[in-house]
């Protein structure tokens, strides 16, 4: 039997409760869900790719069909490599739309076999992004509502470390 496989790509720098919501809601719709962290040579993030993967793995440990990887190069090539024909992306607000339209249109041009499906963020997560969480975490704000406990600890450690440098 052919397995249904989908990919959730992103920077995940770091994973938030908004990402986890999309992963949980899509995981039972496919046999395998592959969460893929972009290895971006040009952009260095707050966390290394390995740190991000470790945080994602801990966040999805309760979902047995979810696998976590990193990828470099084109996303559609990665999809081909693992035999996935669906990309899942979360959509928070109208402001996400133009960026997502560009991504999806380019991916479709590059490989028409791969389809992108969008899932609306749950209302309580519609304003959360990794960058907004990092922005407020730098100033010691309470971020426990927005990220899992282990991510909160990692963020606080990261910002305490850079404040002491
Ligand atoms: O979480 P992000 O940063 O919005 O995710 C963006 C991501 C990783 C999905 C996108 O940058 C991507 O797929 N990059 C890989 C290169 C690629 O395939 N580009 C073609 C689409 S423009």
Tab-separated table of N, CA and C and ligand atoms in Angstrom:
chain	number	residue	atom	x	y	z
A	1	UNK	N	0.833	-1.203	0.000
A	1	UNK	CA	0.000	0.000	0.000
A	1	UNK	C	0.876	1.265	0.000
A	2	UNK	N	0.538	2.232	-0.829
A	2	UNK	CA	1.338	3.466	-0.885
A	2	UNK	C	1.011	4.333	0.330
A	3	UNK	N	2.054	4.795	1.001
A	3	UNK	CA	1.843	5.624	2.199
A	3	UNK	C	1.626	7.074	1.808
A	4	UNK	N	0.720	7.769	2.504
A	4	UNK	CA	0.551	9.205	2.267
A	4	UNK	C	1.579	9.942	3.138
A	5	UNK	N	2.350	10.809	2.463
A	5	UNK	CA	3.414	11.519	3.191
A	5	UNK	C	3.287	13.013	2.942
A	6	UNK	N	3.412	13.792	4.005
A	6	UNK	CA	3.390	15.249	3.850
A	6	UNK	C	4.598	15.842	4.561
A	7	UNK	N	4.959	17.040	4.103
A	7	UNK	CA	6.114	17.731	4.659
A	7	UNK	C	5.648	19.054	5.263
A	8	UNK	N	6.132	19.362	6.461
A	8	UNK	CA	5.911	20.699	7.038
A	8	UNK	C	7.281	21.366	7.105
A	9	UNK	N	7.552	22.287	6.178
A	9	UNK	CA	8.872	22.918	6.169
A	9	UNK	C	8.872	24.234	6.941
A	10	UNK	N	10.048	24.673	7.347
A	10	UNK	CA	10.111	25.983	7.989
A	10	UNK	C	11.475	26.228	8.597
A	11	UNK	N	11.601	27.418	9.208
A	11	UNK	CA	12.845	27.761	9.893
A	11	UNK	C	12.815	27.247	11.336
A	12	UNK	N	11.658	27.282	11.953
A	12	UNK	CA	11.472	26.776	13.324
A	12	UNK	C	12.563	27.298	14.262
A	13	UNK	N	12.734	28.603	14.311
A	13	UNK	CA	13.844	29.192	15.084
A	13	UNK	C	13.344	30.057	16.237
A	14	UNK	N	12.704	29.482	17.264
A	14	UNK	CA	12.475	28.063	17.522
A	14	UNK	C	11.019	27.692	17.228
A	15	UNK	N	10.694	26.410	17.427
A	15	UNK	CA	9.308	25.942	17.302
A	15	UNK	C	8.436	26.638	18.356
A	16	UNK	N	7.200	26.982	17.966
A	16	UNK	CA	6.259	27.628	18.896
A	16	UNK	C	5.018	26.746	19.047
A	17	UNK	N	4.131	27.139	19.952
A	17	UNK	CA	2.868	26.398	20.103
A	17	UNK	C	2.017	26.501	18.835
A	18	UNK	N	2.215	27.577	18.061
A	18	UNK	CA	1.505	27.725	16.784
A	18	UNK	C	1.926	26.631	15.801
A	19	UNK	N	3.240	26.379	15.712
A	19	UNK	CA	3.719	25.294	14.837
A	19	UNK	C	3.169	23.950	15.326
A	20	UNK	N	3.240	23.751	16.637
A	20	UNK	CA	2.832	22.450	17.196
A	20	UNK	C	1.345	22.196	16.917
A	21	UNK	N	0.543	23.253	16.987
A	21	UNK	CA	-0.886	23.148	16.678
A	21	UNK	C	-1.085	22.623	15.245
A	22	UNK	N	-0.341	23.194	14.292
A	22	UNK	CA	-0.481	22.772	12.888
A	22	UNK	C	0.022	21.326	12.719
A	23	UNK	N	1.119	20.999	13.378
A	23	UNK	CA	1.676	19.636	13.271
A	23	UNK	C	0.677	18.623	13.847
A	24	UNK	N	0.131	18.926	15.025
A	24	UNK	CA	-0.814	17.974	15.650
A	24	UNK	C	-2.049	17.794	14.776
A	25	UNK	N	-2.586	18.904	14.278
A	25	UNK	CA	-3.836	18.817	13.498
A	25	UNK	C	-3.636	18.145	12.149
A	26	UNK	N	-2.428	18.209	11.596
A	26	UNK	CA	-2.252	17.545	10.289
A	26	UNK	C	-1.713	16.128	10.421
A	27	UNK	N	-1.143	15.789	11.579
A	27	UNK	CA	-0.455	14.492	11.695
A	27	UNK	C	-1.391	13.296	11.487
A	28	UNK	N	-2.657	13.395	11.908
A	28	UNK	CA	-3.519	12.217	11.753
A	28	UNK	C	-4.199	12.165	10.375
A	29	UNK	N	-3.814	13.065	9.496
A	29	UNK	CA	-4.377	13.042	8.127
A	29	UNK	C	-3.437	12.403	7.115
A	30	UNK	N	-2.249	12.042	7.576
A	30	UNK	CA	-1.262	11.405	6.688
A	30	UNK	C	-0.643	10.220	7.425
A	31	UNK	N	-0.126	9.239	6.633
A	31	UNK	CA	0.570	8.121	7.289
A	31	UNK	C	1.854	8.619	7.934
A	32	UNK	N	2.557	9.497	7.194
A	32	UNK	CA	3.812	10.055	7.734
A	32	UNK	C	3.820	11.563	7.551
A	33	UNK	N	4.236	12.264	8.590
A	33	UNK	CA	4.384	13.717	8.494
A	33	UNK	C	5.859	14.034	8.785
A	34	UNK	N	6.483	14.764	7.862
A	34	UNK	CA	7.906	15.059	7.994
A	34	UNK	C	8.097	16.551	8.261
A	35	UNK	N	8.565	16.861	9.450
A	35	UNK	CA	8.843	18.262	9.794
A	35	UNK	C	10.283	18.536	9.372
A	36	UNK	N	10.481	19.540	8.501
A	36	UNK	CA	11.800	19.756	7.893
A	36	UNK	C	12.311	21.151	8.163
A	37	UNK	N	13.481	21.217	8.767
A	37	UNK	CA	14.096	22.504	9.110
A	37	UNK	C	15.047	22.909	7.989
A	38	UNK	N	14.857	24.120	7.484
A	38	UNK	CA	15.717	24.615	6.400
A	38	UNK	C	17.136	24.860	6.906
A	39	UNK	N	18.113	24.270	6.197
A	39	UNK	CA	19.526	24.614	6.445
A	39	UNK	C	19.857	25.760	5.525
A	40	UNK	N	19.918	26.954	6.065
A	40	UNK	CA	20.124	28.135	5.225
A	40	UNK	C	21.545	28.661	5.408
A	41	UNK	N	22.344	28.511	4.345
A	41	UNK	CA	23.767	28.887	4.430
A	41	UNK	C	23.916	30.399	4.633
A	42	UNK	N	22.943	31.164	4.103
A	42	UNK	CA	23.087	32.628	4.138
A	42	UNK	C	22.672	33.214	5.479
A	43	UNK	N	21.658	32.563	6.118
A	43	UNK	CA	21.083	33.154	7.334
A	43	UNK	C	21.454	32.326	8.548
A	44	UNK	N	22.157	32.938	9.510
A	44	UNK	CA	22.393	32.162	10.733
A	44	UNK	C	21.295	32.542	11.716
A	45	UNK	N	20.711	31.564	12.331
A	45	UNK	CA	19.563	31.829	13.208
A	45	UNK	C	19.980	32.059	14.642
A	46	UNK	N	18.981	32.166	15.509
A	46	UNK	CA	19.240	32.269	16.947
A	46	UNK	C	19.751	30.924	17.457
A	47	UNK	N	19.120	29.836	16.979
A	47	UNK	CA	19.524	28.482	17.379
A	47	UNK	C	20.164	27.775	16.182
A	48	UNK	N	21.072	26.854	16.451
A	48	UNK	CA	21.637	26.052	15.357
A	48	UNK	C	20.543	25.099	14.861
A	49	UNK	N	20.752	24.572	13.659
A	49	UNK	CA	19.768	23.628	13.104
A	49	UNK	C	19.630	22.420	14.042
A	50	UNK	N	20.747	21.971	14.614
A	50	UNK	CA	20.706	20.812	15.508
A	50	UNK	C	19.889	21.127	16.763
A	51	UNK	N	20.050	22.350	17.303
A	51	UNK	CA	19.269	22.744	18.491
A	51	UNK	C	17.777	22.784	18.148
A	52	UNK	N	17.469	23.314	16.960
A	52	UNK	CA	16.050	23.415	16.553
A	52	UNK	C	15.435	22.029	16.405
A	53	UNK	N	16.214	21.116	15.779
A	53	UNK	CA	15.708	19.753	15.582
A	53	UNK	C	15.443	19.089	16.937
A	54	UNK	N	16.370	19.267	17.872
A	54	UNK	CA	16.199	18.654	19.198
A	54	UNK	C	14.940	19.200	19.877
A	55	UNK	N	14.690	20.512	19.748
A	55	UNK	CA	13.492	21.111	20.373
A	55	UNK	C	12.217	20.605	19.704
A	56	UNK	N	12.257	20.441	18.373
A	56	UNK	CA	11.067	19.934	17.661
A	56	UNK	C	10.801	18.487	18.086
A	57	UNK	N	11.884	17.683	18.125
A	57	UNK	CA	11.699	16.259	18.479
A	57	UNK	C	11.039	16.122	19.842
A	58	UNK	N	11.491	16.929	20.792
A	58	UNK	CA	10.903	16.862	22.135
A	58	UNK	C	9.427	17.289	22.101
A	59	UNK	N	9.099	18.249	21.234
A	59	UNK	CA	7.722	18.773	21.166
A	59	UNK	C	6.758	17.807	20.500
A	60	UNK	N	7.270	16.909	19.644
A	60	UNK	CA	6.370	16.021	18.895
A	60	UNK	C	6.549	14.558	19.314
A	61	UNK	N	7.199	14.349	20.447
A	61	UNK	CA	7.487	12.980	20.898
A	61	UNK	C	6.211	12.154	21.074
A	62	UNK	N	5.080	12.828	21.296
A	62	UNK	CA	3.809	12.115	21.500
A	62	UNK	C	3.129	11.735	20.181
A	63	UNK	N	3.746	12.081	19.046
A	63	UNK	CA	3.126	11.814	17.731
A	63	UNK	C	4.003	10.815	16.967
A	64	UNK	N	3.655	9.523	17.008
A	64	UNK	CA	4.563	8.500	16.466
A	64	UNK	C	4.810	8.570	14.959
A	65	UNK	N	3.903	9.177	14.187
A	65	UNK	CA	4.119	9.211	12.725
A	65	UNK	C	4.805	10.507	12.262
A	66	UNK	N	5.286	11.293	13.223
A	66	UNK	CA	5.961	12.547	12.853
A	66	UNK	C	7.485	12.357	12.922
A	67	UNK	N	8.155	12.704	11.823
A	67	UNK	CA	9.610	12.561	11.720
A	67	UNK	C	10.221	13.949	11.545
A	68	UNK	N	11.427	14.124	12.059
A	68	UNK	CA	12.041	15.456	12.009
A	68	UNK	C	13.384	15.378	11.274
A	69	UNK	N	13.583	16.276	10.305
A	69	UNK	CA	14.820	16.296	9.518
A	69	UNK	C	15.263	17.742	9.314
A	70	UNK	N	16.451	17.873	8.691
A	70	UNK	CA	16.816	19.172	8.117
A	70	UNK	C	16.946	18.961	6.618
A	71	UNK	N	16.864	20.046	5.850
A	71	UNK	CA	17.084	19.932	4.411
A	71	UNK	C	17.801	21.170	3.895
A	72	UNK	N	18.571	20.965	2.820
A	72	UNK	CA	19.204	22.089	2.130
A	72	UNK	C	18.716	22.025	0.706
A	73	UNK	N	18.902	23.064	-0.067
A	73	UNK	CA	18.457	23.030	-1.468
A	73	UNK	C	16.969	23.296	-1.577
A	74	UNK	N	16.408	22.821	-2.670
A	74	UNK	CA	14.997	23.117	-2.936
A	74	UNK	C	14.082	22.183	-2.155
A	75	UNK	N	13.013	22.774	-1.631
A	75	UNK	CA	12.043	21.995	-0.866
A	75	UNK	C	11.389	20.910	-1.732
A	76	UNK	N	11.045	21.248	-2.973
A	76	UNK	CA	10.361	20.242	-3.824
A	76	UNK	C	11.289	19.057	-4.123
A	77	UNK	N	12.605	19.301	-4.182
A	77	UNK	CA	13.540	18.187	-4.396
A	77	UNK	C	13.564	17.283	-3.166
A	78	UNK	N	13.494	17.909	-1.996
A	78	UNK	CA	13.446	17.119	-0.768
A	78	UNK	C	12.161	16.275	-0.744
A	79	UNK	N	11.042	16.881	-1.171
A	79	UNK	CA	9.766	16.146	-1.214
A	79	UNK	C	9.901	14.921	-2.119
A	80	UNK	N	10.501	15.125	-3.307
A	80	UNK	CA	10.706	14.016	-4.251
A	80	UNK	C	11.551	12.918	-3.609
A	81	UNK	N	12.610	13.353	-2.935
A	81	UNK	CA	13.551	12.390	-2.341
A	81	UNK	C	12.860	11.448	-1.359
A	82	UNK	N	11.936	12.013	-0.555
A	82	UNK	CA	11.291	11.143	0.445
A	82	UNK	C	9.929	10.623	-0.039
A	83	UNK	N	9.532	11.002	-1.253
A	83	UNK	CA	8.261	10.505	-1.806
A	83	UNK	C	7.035	11.195	-1.226
A	84	UNK	N	7.170	12.480	-0.885
A	84	UNK	CA	6.013	13.240	-0.368
A	84	UNK	C	5.441	14.099	-1.490
A	85	UNK	N	4.117	14.165	-1.580
A	85	UNK	CA	3.505	14.983	-2.642
A	85	UNK	C	2.721	16.151	-2.055
A	86	UNK	N	2.766	16.309	-0.742
A	86	UNK	CA	2.020	17.396	-0.092
A	86	UNK	C	2.929	18.191	0.835
A	87	UNK	N	2.810	19.519	0.710
A	87	UNK	CA	3.477	20.425	1.657
A	87	UNK	C	2.353	21.047	2.485
A	88	UNK	N	2.530	21.104	3.791
A	88	UNK	CA	1.538	21.757	4.659
A	88	UNK	C	2.157	23.044	5.193
A	89	UNK	N	1.399	24.123	5.145
A	89	UNK	CA	1.835	25.378	5.749
A	89	UNK	C	0.686	25.928	6.581
A	90	UNK	N	1.033	26.577	7.682
A	90	UNK	CA	0.018	27.244	8.496
A	90	UNK	C	-0.176	28.665	7.984
A	91	UNK	N	-1.387	29.161	8.088
A	91	UNK	CA	-1.682	30.534	7.664
A	91	UNK	C	-2.304	31.256	8.853
A	92	UNK	N	-1.662	32.384	9.250
A	92	UNK	CA	-2.161	33.071	10.448
A	92	UNK	C	-3.090	34.213	10.095
A	93	UNK	N	-2.667	35.043	9.157
A	93	UNK	CA	-3.443	36.258	8.875
A	93	UNK	C	-3.233	36.626	7.421
A	94	UNK	N	-3.979	37.627	6.968
A	94	UNK	CA	-3.873	38.074	5.572
A	94	UNK	C	-2.422	38.453	5.251
A	95	UNK	N	-1.714	38.981	6.271
A	95	UNK	CA	-0.334	39.418	6.042
A	95	UNK	C	0.581	38.265	5.614
A	96	UNK	N	0.233	37.037	5.940
A	96	UNK	CA	1.040	35.884	5.504
A	96	UNK	C	0.805	35.568	4.027
A	97	UNK	N	-0.307	36.038	3.498
A	97	UNK	CA	-0.791	35.526	2.221
A	97	UNK	C	0.160	35.761	1.046
A	98	UNK	N	0.672	36.990	0.920
A	98	UNK	CA	1.504	37.317	-0.257
A	98	UNK	C	2.768	36.475	-0.303
A	99	UNK	N	3.411	36.345	0.872
A	99	UNK	CA	4.632	35.538	0.979
A	99	UNK	C	4.324	34.089	0.608
A	100	UNK	N	3.234	33.582	1.156
A	100	UNK	CA	2.871	32.179	0.916
A	100	UNK	C	2.504	31.950	-0.551
A	101	UNK	N	1.860	32.938	-1.150
A	101	UNK	CA	1.494	32.815	-2.562
A	101	UNK	C	2.751	32.702	-3.426
A	102	UNK	N	3.772	33.504	-3.059
A	102	UNK	CA	5.040	33.460	-3.815
A	102	UNK	C	5.704	32.093	-3.675
A	103	UNK	N	5.772	31.598	-2.438
A	103	UNK	CA	6.390	30.283	-2.190
A	103	UNK	C	5.679	29.188	-2.970
A	104	UNK	N	4.357	29.180	-2.823
A	104	UNK	CA	3.566	28.099	-3.419
A	104	UNK	C	3.600	28.152	-4.936
A	105	UNK	N	3.525	29.358	-5.502
A	105	UNK	CA	3.539	29.476	-6.961
A	105	UNK	C	4.881	29.012	-7.506
A	106	UNK	N	5.972	29.397	-6.834
A	106	UNK	CA	7.298	28.971	-7.299
A	106	UNK	C	7.455	27.456	-7.164
A	107	UNK	N	7.029	26.916	-6.037
A	107	UNK	CA	7.134	25.461	-5.860
A	107	UNK	C	6.336	24.706	-6.916
A	108	UNK	N	5.177	25.239	-7.253
A	108	UNK	CA	4.314	24.600	-8.251
A	108	UNK	C	4.986	24.622	-9.626
A	109	UNK	N	5.643	25.749	-9.946
A	109	UNK	CA	6.381	25.869	-11.219
A	109	UNK	C	7.535	24.874	-11.262
A	110	UNK	N	8.219	24.747	-10.101
A	110	UNK	CA	9.390	23.875	-10.058
A	110	UNK	C	9.009	22.396	-10.135
A	111	UNK	N	7.869	22.073	-9.540
A	111	UNK	CA	7.452	20.659	-9.504
A	111	UNK	C	5.942	20.584	-9.317
A	112	UNK	N	5.233	20.340	-10.412
A	112	UNK	CA	3.762	20.403	-10.353
A	112	UNK	C	3.141	19.185	-9.654
A	113	UNK	N	3.961	18.178	-9.348
A	113	UNK	CA	3.407	17.008	-8.629
A	113	UNK	C	3.182	17.319	-7.149
A	114	UNK	N	3.880	18.342	-6.658
A	114	UNK	CA	3.782	18.651	-5.223
A	114	UNK	C	2.722	19.733	-4.998
A	115	UNK	N	1.763	19.427	-4.164
A	115	UNK	CA	0.659	20.359	-3.877
A	115	UNK	C	0.862	20.957	-2.476
A	116	UNK	N	0.563	22.244	-2.315
A	116	UNK	CA	0.665	22.850	-0.974
A	116	UNK	C	-0.733	23.041	-0.399
A	117	UNK	N	-0.934	22.565	0.816
A	117	UNK	CA	-2.213	22.752	1.501
A	117	UNK	C	-1.997	23.696	2.681
A	118	UNK	N	-2.932	24.619	2.871
A	118	UNK	CA	-2.834	25.581	3.975
A	118	UNK	C	-3.841	25.245	5.066
A	119	UNK	N	-3.379	25.394	6.296
A	119	UNK	CA	-4.258	25.169	7.434
A	119	UNK	C	-4.294	26.461	8.244
A	120	UNK	N	-5.498	26.940	8.534
A	120	UNK	CA	-5.596	28.171	9.329
A	120	UNK	C	-5.107	27.892	10.749
A	121	UNK	N	-4.323	28.796	11.280
A	121	UNK	CA	-3.893	28.672	12.680
A	121	UNK	C	-5.107	28.750	13.587
A	122	UNK	N	-5.060	28.047	14.687
A	122	UNK	CA	-6.126	28.206	15.686
A	122	UNK	C	-6.061	29.653	16.192
A	123	UNK	N	-7.239	30.210	16.507
A	123	UNK	CA	-7.321	31.641	16.842
A	123	UNK	C	-6.322	32.053	17.923
A	124	UNK	N	-6.149	31.197	18.924
A	124	UNK	CA	-5.275	31.599	20.044
A	124	UNK	C	-3.805	31.707	19.623
A	125	UNK	N	-3.455	31.142	18.440
A	125	UNK	CA	-2.060	31.204	17.997
A	125	UNK	C	-1.883	32.110	16.782
A	126	UNK	N	-2.923	32.838	16.407
A	126	UNK	CA	-2.888	33.546	15.128
A	126	UNK	C	-1.896	34.716	15.103
A	127	UNK	N	-1.396	35.124	16.262
A	127	UNK	CA	-0.446	36.255	16.283
A	127	UNK	C	0.954	35.808	16.706
A	128	UNK	N	1.127	34.500	16.917
A	128	UNK	CA	2.428	34.016	17.416
A	128	UNK	C	3.374	33.706	16.266
A	129	UNK	N	4.598	34.192	16.379
A	129	UNK	CA	5.642	33.787	15.435
A	129	UNK	C	6.923	33.619	16.241
A	130	UNK	N	7.876	32.897	15.680
A	130	UNK	CA	9.156	32.708	16.387
A	130	UNK	C	9.788	34.068	16.660
A	131	UNK	N	9.717	34.989	15.686
A	131	UNK	CA	10.396	36.281	15.889
A	131	UNK	C	9.733	37.129	16.966
A	132	UNK	N	8.388	37.117	17.015
A	132	UNK	CA	7.707	37.906	18.056
A	132	UNK	C	8.017	37.327	19.448
A	133	UNK	N	8.044	35.991	19.537
A	133	UNK	CA	8.341	35.366	20.835
A	133	UNK	C	9.772	35.731	21.272
A	134	UNK	N	10.708	35.701	20.311
A	134	UNK	CA	12.106	36.041	20.651
A	134	UNK	C	12.223	37.504	21.071
A	135	UNK	N	11.489	38.344	20.359
A	135	UNK	CA	11.515	39.780	20.655
A	135	UNK	C	11.137	40.027	22.122
A	136	UNK	N	10.049	39.405	22.576
A	136	UNK	CA	9.624	39.690	23.951
A	136	UNK	C	10.454	38.920	24.986
A	137	UNK	N	10.954	37.737	24.587
A	137	UNK	CA	11.766	36.934	25.522
A	137	UNK	C	13.047	37.679	25.900
A	138	UNK	N	13.566	38.469	24.961
A	138	UNK	CA	14.791	39.245	25.231
A	138	UNK	C	14.617	40.180	26.403
A	139	UNK	N	13.354	40.618	26.606
A	139	UNK	CA	13.078	41.586	27.681
A	139	UNK	C	12.447	40.911	28.884
A	140	UNK	N	12.673	39.592	28.975
A	140	UNK	CA	12.252	38.844	30.160
A	140	UNK	C	10.736	38.718	30.313
A	141	UNK	N	9.973	38.909	29.233
A	141	UNK	CA	8.512	38.777	29.342
A	141	UNK	C	8.148	37.298	29.494
A	142	UNK	N	6.963	37.056	30.036
A	142	UNK	CA	6.490	35.681	30.229
A	142	UNK	C	6.067	35.102	28.875
A	143	UNK	N	6.756	34.057	28.419
A	143	UNK	CA	6.436	33.469	27.106
A	143	UNK	C	5.853	32.065	27.250
A	144	UNK	N	5.470	31.707	28.486
A	144	UNK	CA	5.042	30.333	28.743
A	144	UNK	C	3.777	29.934	27.976
A	145	UNK	N	2.991	30.925	27.554
A	145	UNK	CA	1.775	30.637	26.782
A	145	UNK	C	2.068	30.327	25.322
A	146	UNK	N	3.248	30.706	24.871
A	146	UNK	CA	3.525	30.674	23.426
A	146	UNK	C	4.425	29.547	22.960
A	147	UNK	N	5.221	29.007	23.895
A	147	UNK	CA	6.161	27.929	23.535
A	147	UNK	C	6.137	26.860	24.628
A	148	UNK	N	6.528	25.606	24.290
A	148	UNK	CA	6.611	24.586	25.337
A	148	UNK	C	7.701	24.945	26.356
A	149	UNK	N	7.602	24.290	27.515
A	149	UNK	CA	8.524	24.581	28.630
A	149	UNK	C	10.002	24.469	28.214
A	150	UNK	N	10.343	23.397	27.475
A	150	UNK	CA	11.764	23.195	27.135
A	150	UNK	C	12.271	24.287	26.180
A	151	UNK	N	11.375	24.819	25.351
A	151	UNK	CA	11.775	25.901	24.433
A	151	UNK	C	11.931	27.206	25.221
A	152	UNK	N	11.020	27.404	26.169
A	152	UNK	CA	11.121	28.604	27.022
A	152	UNK	C	12.480	28.612	27.746
A	153	UNK	N	12.849	27.438	28.291
A	153	UNK	CA	14.134	27.345	29.009
A	153	UNK	C	15.304	27.643	28.077
A	154	UNK	N	15.228	27.085	26.850
A	154	UNK	CA	16.317	27.281	25.880
A	154	UNK	C	16.422	28.757	25.483
A	155	UNK	N	15.280	29.418	25.318
A	155	UNK	CA	15.295	30.839	24.933
A	155	UNK	C	15.881	31.696	26.057
A	156	UNK	N	15.426	31.399	27.287
A	156	UNK	CA	15.931	32.192	28.411
A	156	UNK	C	17.441	32.002	28.556
A	157	UNK	N	17.893	30.747	28.392
A	157	UNK	CA	19.342	30.469	28.496
A	157	UNK	C	20.091	31.215	27.402
A	158	UNK	N	19.548	31.202	26.184
A	158	UNK	CA	20.211	31.871	25.049
A	158	UNK	C	20.336	33.374	25.314
A	159	UNK	N	19.250	33.993	25.803
A	159	UNK	CA	19.304	35.441	25.984
A	159	UNK	C	20.108	35.838	27.228
A	160	UNK	N	20.088	34.988	28.258
A	160	UNK	CA	20.935	35.275	29.428
A	160	UNK	C	22.401	35.216	29.026
A	161	UNK	N	22.718	34.207	28.185
A	161	UNK	CA	24.090	34.037	27.715
A	161	UNK	C	24.540	35.261	26.911
A	162	UNK	N	23.675	35.732	25.989
A	162	UNK	CA	24.123	36.875	25.169
A	162	UNK	C	24.139	38.170	25.978
A	163	UNK	N	23.279	38.278	27.028
A	163	UNK	CA	23.341	39.481	27.878
A	163	UNK	C	24.642	39.527	28.681
A	164	UNK	N	25.193	38.316	28.974
A	164	UNK	CA	26.414	38.265	29.786
A	164	UNK	C	27.691	38.352	28.936
A	165	UNK	N	27.527	38.365	27.602
A	165	UNK	CA	28.717	38.383	26.729
A	165	UNK	C	29.257	39.800	26.544
B	1	LIG	O1	9.434	29.266	8.334
B	1	LIG	P1	9.771	29.950	7.037
B	1	LIG	O2	11.083	30.687	7.161
B	1	LIG	O3	8.660	30.839	6.551
B	1	LIG	O4	9.984	28.787	5.923
B	1	LIG	C1	10.373	29.096	4.619
B	1	LIG	C2	10.715	27.820	3.814
B	1	LIG	C3	11.759	27.009	4.539
B	1	LIG	C4	9.471	26.976	3.632
B	1	LIG	C5	11.247	28.270	2.414
B	1	LIG	O5	12.213	29.256	2.579
B	1	LIG	C6	11.852	27.141	1.588
B	1	LIG	O6	11.171	26.203	1.219
B	1	LIG	N1	13.169	27.234	1.327
B	1	LIG	C7	13.911	26.227	0.580
B	1	LIG	C8	14.339	26.745	-0.792
B	1	LIG	C9	13.213	26.589	-1.796
B	1	LIG	O7	12.756	25.503	-2.086
B	1	LIG	N2	12.767	27.718	-2.363
B	1	LIG	C10	11.700	27.677	-3.365
B	1	LIG	C11	10.443	28.417	-2.952
B	1	LIG	S1	10.719	30.154	-3.145
